[in-house]
XYZ file of C-alpha atoms in Angstrom:
467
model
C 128.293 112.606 77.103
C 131.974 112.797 77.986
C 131.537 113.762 81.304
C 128.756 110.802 82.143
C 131.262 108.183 80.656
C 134.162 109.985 83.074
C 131.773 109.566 86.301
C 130.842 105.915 85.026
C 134.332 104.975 84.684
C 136.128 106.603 87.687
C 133.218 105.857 90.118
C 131.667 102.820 88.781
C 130.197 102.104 92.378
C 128.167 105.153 92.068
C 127.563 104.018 88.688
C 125.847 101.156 90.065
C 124.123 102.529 92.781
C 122.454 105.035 90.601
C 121.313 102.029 88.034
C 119.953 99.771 90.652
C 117.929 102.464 92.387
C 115.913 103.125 89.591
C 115.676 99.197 89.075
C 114.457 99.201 92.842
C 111.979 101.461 92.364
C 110.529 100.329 88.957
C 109.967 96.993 90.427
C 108.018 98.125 93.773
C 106.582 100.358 91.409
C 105.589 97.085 89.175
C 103.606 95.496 91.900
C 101.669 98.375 92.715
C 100.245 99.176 89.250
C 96.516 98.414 88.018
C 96.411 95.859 85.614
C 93.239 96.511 82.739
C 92.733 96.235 79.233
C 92.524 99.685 78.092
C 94.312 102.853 79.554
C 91.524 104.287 81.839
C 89.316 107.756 79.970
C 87.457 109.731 81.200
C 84.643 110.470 78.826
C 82.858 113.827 80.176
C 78.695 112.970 79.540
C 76.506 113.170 82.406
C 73.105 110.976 82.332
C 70.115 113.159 84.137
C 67.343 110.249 84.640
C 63.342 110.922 85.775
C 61.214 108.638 86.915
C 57.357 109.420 86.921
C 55.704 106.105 86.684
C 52.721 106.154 84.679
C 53.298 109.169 82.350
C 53.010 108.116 78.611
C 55.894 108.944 76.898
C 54.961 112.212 75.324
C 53.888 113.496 78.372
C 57.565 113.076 79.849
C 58.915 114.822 76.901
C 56.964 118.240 77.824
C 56.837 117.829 81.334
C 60.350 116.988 82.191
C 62.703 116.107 79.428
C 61.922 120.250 77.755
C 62.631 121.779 80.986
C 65.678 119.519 81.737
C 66.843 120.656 78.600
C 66.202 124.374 78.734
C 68.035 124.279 82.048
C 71.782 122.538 81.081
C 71.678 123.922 77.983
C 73.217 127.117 78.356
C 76.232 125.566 80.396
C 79.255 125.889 78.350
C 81.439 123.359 76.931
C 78.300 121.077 76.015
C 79.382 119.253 72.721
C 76.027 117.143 72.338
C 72.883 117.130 73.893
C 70.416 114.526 73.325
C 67.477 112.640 75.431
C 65.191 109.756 75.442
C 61.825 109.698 77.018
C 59.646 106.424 77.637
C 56.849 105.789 78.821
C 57.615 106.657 83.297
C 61.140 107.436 82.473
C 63.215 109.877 80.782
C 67.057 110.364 80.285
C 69.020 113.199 79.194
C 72.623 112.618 77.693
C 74.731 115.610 77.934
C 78.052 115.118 75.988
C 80.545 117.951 76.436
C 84.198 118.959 74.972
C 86.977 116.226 75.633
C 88.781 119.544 77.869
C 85.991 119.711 80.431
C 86.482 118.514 83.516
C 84.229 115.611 84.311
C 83.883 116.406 88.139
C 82.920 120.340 87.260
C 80.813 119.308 84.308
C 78.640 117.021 86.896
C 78.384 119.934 89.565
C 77.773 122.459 86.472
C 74.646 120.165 85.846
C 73.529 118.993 89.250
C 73.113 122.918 90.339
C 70.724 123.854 86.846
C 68.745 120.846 87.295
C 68.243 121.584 90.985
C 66.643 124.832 89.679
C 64.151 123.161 87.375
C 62.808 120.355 90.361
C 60.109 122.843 91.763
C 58.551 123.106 88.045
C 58.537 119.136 87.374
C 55.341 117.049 87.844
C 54.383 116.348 91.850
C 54.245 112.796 91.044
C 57.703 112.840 89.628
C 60.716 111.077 91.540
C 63.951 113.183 92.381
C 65.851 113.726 89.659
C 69.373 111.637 89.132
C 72.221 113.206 88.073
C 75.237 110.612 87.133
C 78.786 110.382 85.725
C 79.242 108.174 82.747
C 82.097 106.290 83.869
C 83.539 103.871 80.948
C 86.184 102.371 83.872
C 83.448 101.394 86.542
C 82.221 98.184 84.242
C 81.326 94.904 85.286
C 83.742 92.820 86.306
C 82.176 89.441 87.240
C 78.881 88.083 86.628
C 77.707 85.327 89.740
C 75.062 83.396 89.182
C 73.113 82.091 92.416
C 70.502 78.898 91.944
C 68.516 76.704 94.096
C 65.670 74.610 93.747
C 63.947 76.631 96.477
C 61.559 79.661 95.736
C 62.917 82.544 93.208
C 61.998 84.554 96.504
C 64.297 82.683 98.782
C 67.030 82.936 96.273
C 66.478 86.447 96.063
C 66.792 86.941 99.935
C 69.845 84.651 100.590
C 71.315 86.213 97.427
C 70.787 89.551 98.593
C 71.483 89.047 102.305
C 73.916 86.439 102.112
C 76.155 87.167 99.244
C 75.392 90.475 98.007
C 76.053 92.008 101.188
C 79.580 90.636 101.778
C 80.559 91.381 98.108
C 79.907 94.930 98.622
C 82.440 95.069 101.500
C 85.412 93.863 99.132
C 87.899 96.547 98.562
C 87.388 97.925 95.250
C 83.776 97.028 94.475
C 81.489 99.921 93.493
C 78.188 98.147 92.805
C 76.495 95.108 93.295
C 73.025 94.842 90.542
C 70.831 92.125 91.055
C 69.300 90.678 87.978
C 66.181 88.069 88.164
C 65.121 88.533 91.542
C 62.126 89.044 93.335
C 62.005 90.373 96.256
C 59.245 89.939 98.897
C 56.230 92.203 98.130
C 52.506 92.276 99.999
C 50.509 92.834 97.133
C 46.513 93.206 97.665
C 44.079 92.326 95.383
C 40.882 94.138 94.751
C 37.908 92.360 92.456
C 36.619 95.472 89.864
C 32.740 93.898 90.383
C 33.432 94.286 94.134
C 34.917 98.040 93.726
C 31.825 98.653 91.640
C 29.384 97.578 94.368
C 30.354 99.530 97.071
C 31.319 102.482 94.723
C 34.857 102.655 95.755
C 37.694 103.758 93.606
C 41.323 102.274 92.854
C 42.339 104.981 93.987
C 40.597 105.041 96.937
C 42.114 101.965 97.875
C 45.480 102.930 97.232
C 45.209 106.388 99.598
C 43.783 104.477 102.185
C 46.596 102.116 102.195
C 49.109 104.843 102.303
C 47.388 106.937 104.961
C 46.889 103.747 107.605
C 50.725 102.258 106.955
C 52.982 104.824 107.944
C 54.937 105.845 110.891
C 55.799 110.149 111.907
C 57.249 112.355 114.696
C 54.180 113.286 117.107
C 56.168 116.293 118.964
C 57.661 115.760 122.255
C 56.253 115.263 125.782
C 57.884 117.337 129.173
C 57.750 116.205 132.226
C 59.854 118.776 134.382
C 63.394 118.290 133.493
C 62.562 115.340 131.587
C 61.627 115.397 128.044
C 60.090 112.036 125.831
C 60.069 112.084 121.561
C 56.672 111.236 120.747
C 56.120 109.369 117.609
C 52.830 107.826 116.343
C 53.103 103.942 115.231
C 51.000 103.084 112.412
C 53.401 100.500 110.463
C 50.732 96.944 109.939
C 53.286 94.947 111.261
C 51.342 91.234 109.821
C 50.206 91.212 105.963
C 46.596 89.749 107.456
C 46.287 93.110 109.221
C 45.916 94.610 105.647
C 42.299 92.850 105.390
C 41.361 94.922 108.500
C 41.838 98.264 106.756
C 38.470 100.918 106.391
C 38.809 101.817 103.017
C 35.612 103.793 102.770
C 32.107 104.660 104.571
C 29.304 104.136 102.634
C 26.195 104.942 104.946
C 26.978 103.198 108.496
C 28.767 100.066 107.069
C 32.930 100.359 106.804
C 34.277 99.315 103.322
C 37.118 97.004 104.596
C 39.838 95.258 101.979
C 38.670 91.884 102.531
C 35.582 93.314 101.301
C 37.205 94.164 98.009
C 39.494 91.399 97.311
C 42.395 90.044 99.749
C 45.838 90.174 100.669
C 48.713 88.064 99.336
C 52.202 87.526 101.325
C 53.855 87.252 97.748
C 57.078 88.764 95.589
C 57.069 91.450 93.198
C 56.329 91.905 89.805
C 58.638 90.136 87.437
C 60.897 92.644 85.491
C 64.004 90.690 84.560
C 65.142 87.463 84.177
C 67.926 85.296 84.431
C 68.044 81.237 84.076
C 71.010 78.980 84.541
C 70.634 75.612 82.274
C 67.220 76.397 81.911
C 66.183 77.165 85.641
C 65.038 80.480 86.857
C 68.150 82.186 88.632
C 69.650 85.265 90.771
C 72.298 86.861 88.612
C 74.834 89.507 90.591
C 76.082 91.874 88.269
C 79.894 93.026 89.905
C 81.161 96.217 89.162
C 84.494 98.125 89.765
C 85.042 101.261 91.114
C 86.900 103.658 88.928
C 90.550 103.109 88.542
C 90.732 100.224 90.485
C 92.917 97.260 89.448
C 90.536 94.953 87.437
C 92.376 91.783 88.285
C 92.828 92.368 91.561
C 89.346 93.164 91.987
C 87.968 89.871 90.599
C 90.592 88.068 92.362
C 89.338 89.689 95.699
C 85.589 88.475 95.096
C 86.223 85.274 93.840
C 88.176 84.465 97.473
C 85.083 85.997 98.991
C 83.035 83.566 96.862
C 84.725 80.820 98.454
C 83.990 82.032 102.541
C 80.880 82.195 101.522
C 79.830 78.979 99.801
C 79.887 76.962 103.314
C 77.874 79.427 104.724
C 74.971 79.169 102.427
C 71.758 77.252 103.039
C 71.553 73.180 101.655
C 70.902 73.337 97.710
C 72.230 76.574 96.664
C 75.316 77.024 93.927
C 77.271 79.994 93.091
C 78.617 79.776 89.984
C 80.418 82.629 88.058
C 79.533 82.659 84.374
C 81.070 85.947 83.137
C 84.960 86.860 84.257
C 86.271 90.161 82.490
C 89.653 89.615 84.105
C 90.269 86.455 82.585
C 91.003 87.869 79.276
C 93.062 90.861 80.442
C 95.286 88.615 82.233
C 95.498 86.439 78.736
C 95.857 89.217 76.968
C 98.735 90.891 79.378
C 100.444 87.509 79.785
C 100.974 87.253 76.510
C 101.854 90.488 76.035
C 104.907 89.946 78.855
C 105.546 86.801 76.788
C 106.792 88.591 73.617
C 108.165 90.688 75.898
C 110.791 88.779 76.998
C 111.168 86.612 74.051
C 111.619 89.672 72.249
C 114.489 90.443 74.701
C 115.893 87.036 74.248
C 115.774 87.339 70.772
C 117.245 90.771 70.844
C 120.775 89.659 72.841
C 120.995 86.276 70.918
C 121.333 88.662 67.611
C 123.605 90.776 69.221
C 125.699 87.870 70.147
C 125.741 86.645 66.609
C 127.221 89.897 65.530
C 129.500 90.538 68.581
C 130.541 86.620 68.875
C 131.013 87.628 72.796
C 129.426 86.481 75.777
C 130.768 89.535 78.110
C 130.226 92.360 75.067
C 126.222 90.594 74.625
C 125.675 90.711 78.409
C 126.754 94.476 78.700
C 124.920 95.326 75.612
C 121.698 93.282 76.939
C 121.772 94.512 80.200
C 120.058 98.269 78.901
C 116.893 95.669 78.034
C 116.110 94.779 81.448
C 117.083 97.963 83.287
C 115.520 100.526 80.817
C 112.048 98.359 81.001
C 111.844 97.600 84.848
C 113.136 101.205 85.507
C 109.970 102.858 83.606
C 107.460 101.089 85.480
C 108.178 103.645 88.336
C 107.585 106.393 85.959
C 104.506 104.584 84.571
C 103.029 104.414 88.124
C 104.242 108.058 88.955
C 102.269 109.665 86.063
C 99.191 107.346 87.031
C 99.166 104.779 84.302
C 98.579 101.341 84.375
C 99.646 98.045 82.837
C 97.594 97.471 79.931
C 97.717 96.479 76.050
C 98.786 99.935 74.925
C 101.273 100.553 77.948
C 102.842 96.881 76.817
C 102.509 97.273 73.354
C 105.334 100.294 73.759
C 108.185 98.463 76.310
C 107.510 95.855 73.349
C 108.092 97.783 70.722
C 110.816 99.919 72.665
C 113.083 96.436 73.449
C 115.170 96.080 69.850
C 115.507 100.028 70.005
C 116.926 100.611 73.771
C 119.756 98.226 72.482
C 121.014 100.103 69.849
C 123.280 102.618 71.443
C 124.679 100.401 73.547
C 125.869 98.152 71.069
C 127.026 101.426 68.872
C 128.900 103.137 71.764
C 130.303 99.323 73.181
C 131.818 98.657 69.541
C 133.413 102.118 69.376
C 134.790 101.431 72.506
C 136.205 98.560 71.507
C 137.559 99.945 68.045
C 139.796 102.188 70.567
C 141.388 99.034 72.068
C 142.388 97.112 69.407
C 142.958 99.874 67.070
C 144.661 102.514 69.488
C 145.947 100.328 72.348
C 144.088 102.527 75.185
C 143.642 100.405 78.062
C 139.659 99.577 78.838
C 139.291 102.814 80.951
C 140.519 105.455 78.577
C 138.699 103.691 75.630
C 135.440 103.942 77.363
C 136.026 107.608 78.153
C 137.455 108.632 74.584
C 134.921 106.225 72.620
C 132.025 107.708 74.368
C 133.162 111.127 73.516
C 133.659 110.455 69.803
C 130.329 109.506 69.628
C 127.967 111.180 72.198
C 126.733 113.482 70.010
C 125.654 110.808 67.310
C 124.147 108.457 70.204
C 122.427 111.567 71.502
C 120.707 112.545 68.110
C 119.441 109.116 67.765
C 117.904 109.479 70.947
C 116.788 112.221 70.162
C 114.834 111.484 66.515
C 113.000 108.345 68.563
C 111.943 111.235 71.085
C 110.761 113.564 68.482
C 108.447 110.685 67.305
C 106.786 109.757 70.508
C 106.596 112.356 73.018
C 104.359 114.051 70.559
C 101.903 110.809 70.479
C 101.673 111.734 74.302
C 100.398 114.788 73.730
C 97.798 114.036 71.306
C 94.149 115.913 71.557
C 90.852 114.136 71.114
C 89.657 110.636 72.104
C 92.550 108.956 69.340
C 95.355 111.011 72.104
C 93.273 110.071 75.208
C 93.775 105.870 73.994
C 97.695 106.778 72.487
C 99.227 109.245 75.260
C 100.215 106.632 77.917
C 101.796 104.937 74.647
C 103.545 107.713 73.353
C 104.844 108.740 77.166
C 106.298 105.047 77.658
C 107.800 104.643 74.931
């Protein structure tokens, strides 16, 4: 370390430069990084979900969930396979290896279960292949009320809100909870069905058939050439009481001969009230890796351009805020942080009994922790407990040598009578090789934390690497 003292010493401005550009670019470096609870892991399990409404539960096992199976199972690296099957629905949970690659793990599986689709019930909707992503959580939870209609809430919070919160810069998905949504439903009366002799699903065909719109070719006239298409969309929900169901003998079975049709919502599924009034509740999630707080600081402004804009009576509230404890968490976190730095010099300056010796000595606490947040951002980390918990824990140790290799130096003044710029350059040399092996031992402790296997190295490697 001889020669690093030299350069220090006979080009101090250097020196300096050399300090403060790392100091520079840890503290752009600070403002740029995400800001979350946990360091961000990548579990690699892939959800494959069916849909085949109707089907009782055991029929989903043999008709889907068994192929499904049969098909991803001989991909390699699976760790655990498992599945749940319900009555219309069925999910398989395929867990592989912490080494796999989530991305090629999801390909791996969408290809085999595209094989398996022509062998899966008619009636059956397309299968969905997903990434279990432990980052993309909800973030906020807004709660929209009115004394209007559920149905109107539903529409303005869908239309209105919804919309514009999907547009925000880091949002990934927008659920709405409690809603109903506008639905024509018709009703049919079973002793009506029963005396014309028409079926349910009679009804249901005919429906289908007469409320649909497809290509009908194209028409040439010379050089000119017309797309044809056939209109058949009912574009009034009375025009649904018009509809031939069936023929029995000369007479048309109509709907409003069966029952009648209802301009109405659909069926309740889920529910949300706020102080005991039915309620719209928009579930906020975050897209993976973005910054959490900066997220839910983004929607919240959105919030308030839209609260004007909304119709006479309606409230958006939030009622759920994940951010707000990470930012408690992290602020108090920073706040041992530099109490713990405080601390740290006013010790030293017990010891030393000198302003200018403490402020050297102190000055490695600021510059070590502000210069590591550019090599926290470089290898893709972000600020979070674990991240903090090590520049905490690393503020009493990055101290040590230079109060060791300061009081050396000055043990060559007063002792030997070297002037201020020899000392430094002979003190250092005494004791490099000690300062270095200290260095050293705290290295041999944590850089092997960073490179830790299983899901205990995937929480611990971003601690191990900052420290």
């Amino acid at each position: 370390m001889q020669w690093l003292a030299e350069i220090c010493v006979k080009r101090p401005v250097f020196a300096t430069m050399i300090i403060t550009s790392l100091v520079v670019v840890g503290a752009f470096s600070f403002f740029s990084l995400g800001v979350d609870l946990f360091p961000k892991i990548d579990f690699p399990t892939i959800t494959v979900t069916v849909t085949n409404l109707g089907s009782s539960p055991q029929e989903m096992e043999t008709e889907v969930t068994d192929k499904i199976e049969e098909a991803v199972n001989t991909i390699s690296g699976i760790d655990e396979l498992r599945s749940t099957s319900i009555e219309g629905i069925t999910q398989v949970f395929v867990q592989f290896v912490l080494e796999k690659d989530v991305n090629v793990a999801a390909q791996e599986v969408e290809n085999r279960v595209q094989t398996v689709i022509p062998n899966l019930p008619e009636t059956a909707d397309q299968p969905t292949v997903q990434k279990l992503d432990s980052d993309a959580a909800p973030v906020l939870r807004v709660v929209v009320s009115a004394p209007q209609a559920l149905r109107e809430v539903t529409e303005t919070a869908k239309h209105q809100i919804k919309e514009r919160i999907e547009s925000v810069n880091g949002v990934g998905q927008v659920t709405i909870i409690g809603g109903r949504e506008r639905q024509i439903n018709v009703w049919v009366d079973p002793d009506k069905l029963r005396s014309y002799n028409v079926t349910p699903a009679e009804v249901s065909n005919a429906l289908k058939i007469q409320n649909q719109e497809f290509p009908s070719g194209r028409l040439d006239e010379g050089q000119k050439e017309t797309s044809v298409r056939t209109v058949g969309k009912i574009q009034k929900p009375q025009e649904f009481d018009d509809l031939v169901v069936a023929t029995r003998g000369n007479y048309q079975v109509k709907v409003k001969d069966l029952g009648y049709t209802e301009d109405g919502a659909e069926e309740i599924r889920s529910e949300a009230r706020l102080n005991g009034q039915p309620a719209v509740v928009l579930v906020v999630s975050k897209q993976s890796g973005q910054n959490t707080v900066a997220v839910a600081h983004d929607i919240k402004e959105r919030l308030k351009e839209i609260q004007p804009n909304l119709p006479k009576g309606f409230e958006v509230r939030i009622v759920g805020d994940n951010s707000i404890f990470i930012e408690n968490s992290l602020h108090a976190i920073e706040e041992h942080l530099i109490v713990g730095s405080i601390l740290a010099s006013i010790v030293v300056f017990l010891f030393l009994w000198n302003f200018r010796s403490t402020f050297i000595a102190a000055l490695a606490i600021p510059t070590s922790i502000i210069s590591t947040f550019g090599l926290v951002f470089a290898m893709g980390y972000t600020l979070n407990s674990i991240t903090m918990l090590a520049l905490t824990l690393m503020v009493g140790i990055v101290i040590d040598d230079g109060i060791v290799v300061l009081e050396n130096i000055y043990r060559f003044v007063e002792e030997k009578g070297m002037n201020p710029f020899q000392a430094a350059i002979e003190g250092t040399r005494e004791i490099g090789l000690a300062v270095m092996a200290t260095s050293l031992s705290l290295m041999a402790v944590f850089v092997p934390i960073g490179f830790m296997q299983g899901i205990v190295g995937r929480f611990m490697s971003s601690f191990g690497l900052t420290a």
